[in-house]
Amino acid sequence: MSKLPRISGRECVRALERLGFYCKRQTGSHVVMRRDEPFAQVVVPDHDELDRGTLRAILRQAGVSVEEFLRAL
């Protein structure tokens, strides 16, 4: 299992966009990202630094492996 890096919410959003997600809406500091095929929707907090557990939960909900996410960074 690869170790997750310390990244910001904006970096996470950019990586998810490279993986086929788009920004559906933003409410305050939370960005709702969506992918239509296969369907997945995740909420990314726009914080300076995401906790590793939060990032792991985002990747699990998005159906993206850690290795795939690291390549998209």
mmCIF file of C-alpha atoms in Angstrom:
data_model
loop_
_atom_site.group_PDB
_atom_site.id
_atom_site.type_symbol
_atom_site.label_atom_id
_atom_site.label_comp_id
_atom_site.label_asym_id
_atom_site.label_seq_id
_atom_site.Cartn_x
_atom_site.Cartn_y
_atom_site.Cartn_z
ATOM 1 C CA MET A 1 0.000 0.000 0.000
ATOM 2 C CA SER A 2 1.485 3.325 -1.064
ATOM 3 C CA LYS A 3 1.841 6.137 1.387
ATOM 4 C CA LEU A 4 -0.419 9.087 0.687
ATOM 5 C CA PRO A 5 1.222 12.502 0.330
ATOM 6 C CA ARG A 6 0.236 15.632 2.217
ATOM 7 C CA ILE A 7 -1.671 17.705 -0.333
ATOM 8 C CA SER A 8 -4.137 20.583 -0.302
ATOM 9 C CA GLY A 9 -7.779 20.362 -1.286
ATOM 10 C CA ARG A 10 -7.054 22.269 -4.521
ATOM 11 C CA GLU A 11 -4.367 19.750 -5.523
ATOM 12 C CA CYS A 12 -6.841 16.936 -4.867
ATOM 13 C CA VAL A 13 -9.469 18.657 -7.043
ATOM 14 C CA ARG A 14 -6.969 19.063 -9.915
ATOM 15 C CA ALA A 15 -5.941 15.392 -9.713
ATOM 16 C CA LEU A 16 -9.596 14.265 -9.713
ATOM 17 C CA GLU A 17 -10.254 16.478 -12.755
ATOM 18 C CA ARG A 18 -7.444 14.641 -14.575
ATOM 19 C CA LEU A 19 -9.234 11.387 -13.683
ATOM 20 C CA GLY A 20 -12.511 12.447 -15.328
ATOM 21 C CA PHE A 21 -14.289 14.297 -12.506
ATOM 22 C CA TYR A 22 -15.745 17.777 -12.839
ATOM 23 C CA CYS A 23 -16.822 20.387 -10.315
ATOM 24 C CA LYS A 24 -20.574 20.139 -9.868
ATOM 25 C CA ARG A 25 -20.891 22.842 -7.223
ATOM 26 C CA GLN A 26 -19.121 24.481 -4.309
ATOM 27 C CA THR A 27 -20.670 25.413 -0.994
ATOM 28 C CA GLY A 28 -18.317 27.371 1.231
ATOM 29 C CA SER A 29 -15.058 25.461 1.455
ATOM 30 C CA HIS A 30 -16.441 22.148 0.159
ATOM 31 C CA VAL A 31 -16.234 21.242 -3.532
ATOM 32 C CA VAL A 32 -18.597 18.559 -4.880
ATOM 33 C CA MET A 33 -16.850 16.583 -7.641
ATOM 34 C CA ARG A 34 -18.757 14.263 -9.952
ATOM 35 C CA ARG A 35 -18.003 11.672 -12.627
ATOM 36 C CA ASP A 36 -20.812 10.361 -14.833
ATOM 37 C CA GLU A 37 -19.316 7.117 -16.204
ATOM 38 C CA PRO A 38 -18.962 5.156 -13.965
ATOM 39 C CA PHE A 39 -20.975 7.327 -11.584
ATOM 40 C CA ALA A 40 -19.165 8.667 -8.539
ATOM 41 C CA GLN A 41 -19.617 11.784 -6.456
ATOM 42 C CA VAL A 42 -17.280 12.992 -3.712
ATOM 43 C CA VAL A 43 -16.945 16.049 -1.507
ATOM 44 C CA VAL A 44 -13.465 17.565 -1.250
ATOM 45 C CA PRO A 45 -12.820 20.100 1.517
ATOM 46 C CA ASP A 46 -10.835 23.062 0.134
ATOM 47 C CA HIS A 47 -8.367 23.137 3.030
ATOM 48 C CA ASP A 48 -4.659 23.983 3.040
ATOM 49 C CA GLU A 49 -3.808 20.394 3.973
ATOM 50 C CA LEU A 50 -6.029 17.310 3.879
ATOM 51 C CA ASP A 51 -5.657 14.652 6.549
ATOM 52 C CA ARG A 52 -4.491 11.343 5.125
ATOM 53 C CA GLY A 53 -7.614 9.593 6.408
ATOM 54 C CA THR A 54 -9.827 12.161 4.665
ATOM 55 C CA LEU A 55 -7.894 11.752 1.412
ATOM 56 C CA ARG A 56 -8.131 7.951 1.660
ATOM 57 C CA ALA A 57 -11.917 8.221 2.184
ATOM 58 C CA ILE A 58 -12.220 10.508 -0.862
ATOM 59 C CA LEU A 59 -10.314 8.002 -3.006
ATOM 60 C CA ARG A 60 -12.424 5.096 -1.742
ATOM 61 C CA GLN A 61 -15.676 6.935 -2.530
ATOM 62 C CA ALA A 62 -14.326 7.935 -5.947
ATOM 63 C CA GLY A 63 -13.343 4.348 -6.763
ATOM 64 C CA VAL A 64 -9.744 5.396 -7.481
ATOM 65 C CA SER A 65 -6.674 3.457 -6.348
ATOM 66 C CA VAL A 66 -3.859 5.225 -4.529
ATOM 67 C CA GLU A 67 -1.416 4.440 -7.354
ATOM 68 C CA GLU A 68 -3.793 5.817 -9.989
ATOM 69 C CA PHE A 69 -4.279 8.978 -7.920
ATOM 70 C CA LEU A 70 -0.528 9.458 -7.440
ATOM 71 C CA ARG A 71 0.007 9.243 -11.218
ATOM 72 C CA ALA A 72 -2.642 11.969 -11.724
ATOM 73 C CA LEU A 73 -0.977 14.368 -9.268
#
